[in-house]
Amino acid sequence: MQVKFFTIPIIGGEALTEELNRFLRSRKILEVEKQLENNGKNIFWCFCVSYIDSSKKSTTNVRREKVD
């Protein structure tokens, strides 16, 4: 399992939102945690995305018999 973090401001975060959406479409997502943060000057979303990295090969070696 891998984890990636995204921080997207409420105002002007369109490009970052599209980056998050592209990432979500391209991976097998296990869980997305989100939280709205306010640091006094800015309001933004924080996302923690847990996913499976499909580019890595499985370490288990499965042997299948051929059927004639």
PDB file of C-alpha atoms in Angstrom:
ATOM      1  CA  MET A   1       0.000   0.000   0.000  1.00  0.00           C
ATOM      2  CA  GLN A   2       1.177   3.487  -0.889  1.00  0.00           C
ATOM      3  CA  VAL A   3       0.056   6.893   0.415  1.00  0.00           C
ATOM      4  CA  LYS A   4      -0.065  10.257  -1.358  1.00  0.00           C
ATOM      5  CA  PHE A   5      -1.083  13.626   0.091  1.00  0.00           C
ATOM      6  CA  PHE A   6      -2.838  16.494  -1.688  1.00  0.00           C
ATOM      7  CA  THR A   7      -3.496  20.018  -0.381  1.00  0.00           C
ATOM      8  CA  ILE A   8      -5.990  22.023  -2.426  1.00  0.00           C
ATOM      9  CA  PRO A   9      -6.994  25.618  -1.638  1.00  0.00           C
ATOM     10  CA  ILE A  10     -10.717  26.393  -1.745  1.00  0.00           C
ATOM     11  CA  ILE A  11     -10.123  29.450  -3.965  1.00  0.00           C
ATOM     12  CA  GLY A  12      -8.002  28.961  -7.075  1.00  0.00           C
ATOM     13  CA  GLY A  13      -7.377  25.242  -6.675  1.00  0.00           C
ATOM     14  CA  GLU A  14      -8.830  24.101 -10.000  1.00  0.00           C
ATOM     15  CA  ALA A  15      -5.527  22.823 -11.445  1.00  0.00           C
ATOM     16  CA  LEU A  16      -4.719  20.919  -8.244  1.00  0.00           C
ATOM     17  CA  THR A  17      -8.229  19.471  -8.194  1.00  0.00           C
ATOM     18  CA  GLU A  18      -7.727  18.156 -11.714  1.00  0.00           C
ATOM     19  CA  GLU A  19      -4.355  16.656 -10.666  1.00  0.00           C
ATOM     20  CA  LEU A  20      -6.087  14.833  -7.791  1.00  0.00           C
ATOM     21  CA  ASN A  21      -8.840  13.569 -10.109  1.00  0.00           C
ATOM     22  CA  ARG A  22      -6.289  12.272 -12.661  1.00  0.00           C
ATOM     23  CA  PHE A  23      -4.434  10.473  -9.874  1.00  0.00           C
ATOM     24  CA  LEU A  24      -7.645   8.888  -8.559  1.00  0.00           C
ATOM     25  CA  ARG A  25      -8.646   7.681 -12.032  1.00  0.00           C
ATOM     26  CA  SER A  26      -5.240   6.108 -12.680  1.00  0.00           C
ATOM     27  CA  ARG A  27      -4.827   4.051  -9.489  1.00  0.00           C
ATOM     28  CA  LYS A  28      -6.663   1.397  -7.511  1.00  0.00           C
ATOM     29  CA  ILE A  29      -7.797   3.461  -4.529  1.00  0.00           C
ATOM     30  CA  LEU A  30      -8.199   1.842  -1.130  1.00  0.00           C
ATOM     31  CA  GLU A  31      -9.259   4.856   0.931  1.00  0.00           C
ATOM     32  CA  VAL A  32      -9.491   8.636   0.772  1.00  0.00           C
ATOM     33  CA  GLU A  33      -9.452  10.681   3.967  1.00  0.00           C
ATOM     34  CA  LYS A  34     -10.282  14.368   3.703  1.00  0.00           C
ATOM     35  CA  GLN A  35     -10.260  17.269   6.095  1.00  0.00           C
ATOM     36  CA  LEU A  36     -11.087  20.948   5.684  1.00  0.00           C
ATOM     37  CA  GLU A  37      -8.365  23.128   7.227  1.00  0.00           C
ATOM     38  CA  ASN A  38      -8.428  26.818   8.122  1.00  0.00           C
ATOM     39  CA  ASN A  39      -5.118  28.401   9.113  1.00  0.00           C
ATOM     40  CA  GLY A  40      -6.590  31.869   9.626  1.00  0.00           C
ATOM     41  CA  LYS A  41      -5.636  33.238   6.199  1.00  0.00           C
ATOM     42  CA  ASN A  42      -6.519  30.376   3.870  1.00  0.00           C
ATOM     43  CA  ILE A  43      -9.041  27.552   3.748  1.00  0.00           C
ATOM     44  CA  PHE A  44      -7.999  24.375   2.004  1.00  0.00           C
ATOM     45  CA  TRP A  45      -8.771  20.674   1.687  1.00  0.00           C
ATOM     46  CA  CYS A  46      -6.222  18.059   2.772  1.00  0.00           C
ATOM     47  CA  PHE A  47      -6.525  14.616   1.190  1.00  0.00           C
ATOM     48  CA  CYS A  48      -4.713  11.449   2.202  1.00  0.00           C
ATOM     49  CA  VAL A  49      -5.077   8.821  -0.535  1.00  0.00           C
ATOM     50  CA  SER A  50      -4.189   5.173   0.159  1.00  0.00           C
ATOM     51  CA  TYR A  51      -3.712   3.154  -3.019  1.00  0.00           C
ATOM     52  CA  ILE A  52      -2.151   0.064  -4.536  1.00  0.00           C
ATOM     53  CA  ASP A  53       0.771   0.706  -6.854  1.00  0.00           C
ATOM     54  CA  SER A  54      -0.108  -1.429  -9.868  1.00  0.00           C
ATOM     55  CA  SER A  55       3.305  -0.854 -11.485  1.00  0.00           C
ATOM     56  CA  LYS A  56       4.976  -3.114  -8.909  1.00  0.00           C
ATOM     57  CA  LYS A  57       4.864  -6.827  -9.585  1.00  0.00           C
ATOM     58  CA  SER A  58       3.363  -9.157  -7.032  1.00  0.00           C
ATOM     59  CA  THR A  59       5.926 -10.970  -4.921  1.00  0.00           C
ATOM     60  CA  THR A  60       3.850 -14.131  -4.745  1.00  0.00           C
ATOM     61  CA  ASN A  61       4.646 -16.715  -7.337  1.00  0.00           C
ATOM     62  CA  VAL A  62       1.507 -18.478  -8.522  1.00  0.00           C
ATOM     63  CA  ARG A  63       1.989 -21.543 -10.659  1.00  0.00           C
ATOM     64  CA  ARG A  64      -0.876 -22.587 -12.873  1.00  0.00           C
ATOM     65  CA  GLU A  65      -1.069 -25.889 -14.664  1.00  0.00           C
ATOM     66  CA  LYS A  66      -1.854 -25.913 -18.361  1.00  0.00           C
ATOM     67  CA  VAL A  67      -4.854 -27.853 -19.532  1.00  0.00           C
ATOM     68  CA  ASP A  68      -4.636 -29.583 -22.920  1.00  0.00           C
TER      69      ASP A  68
END
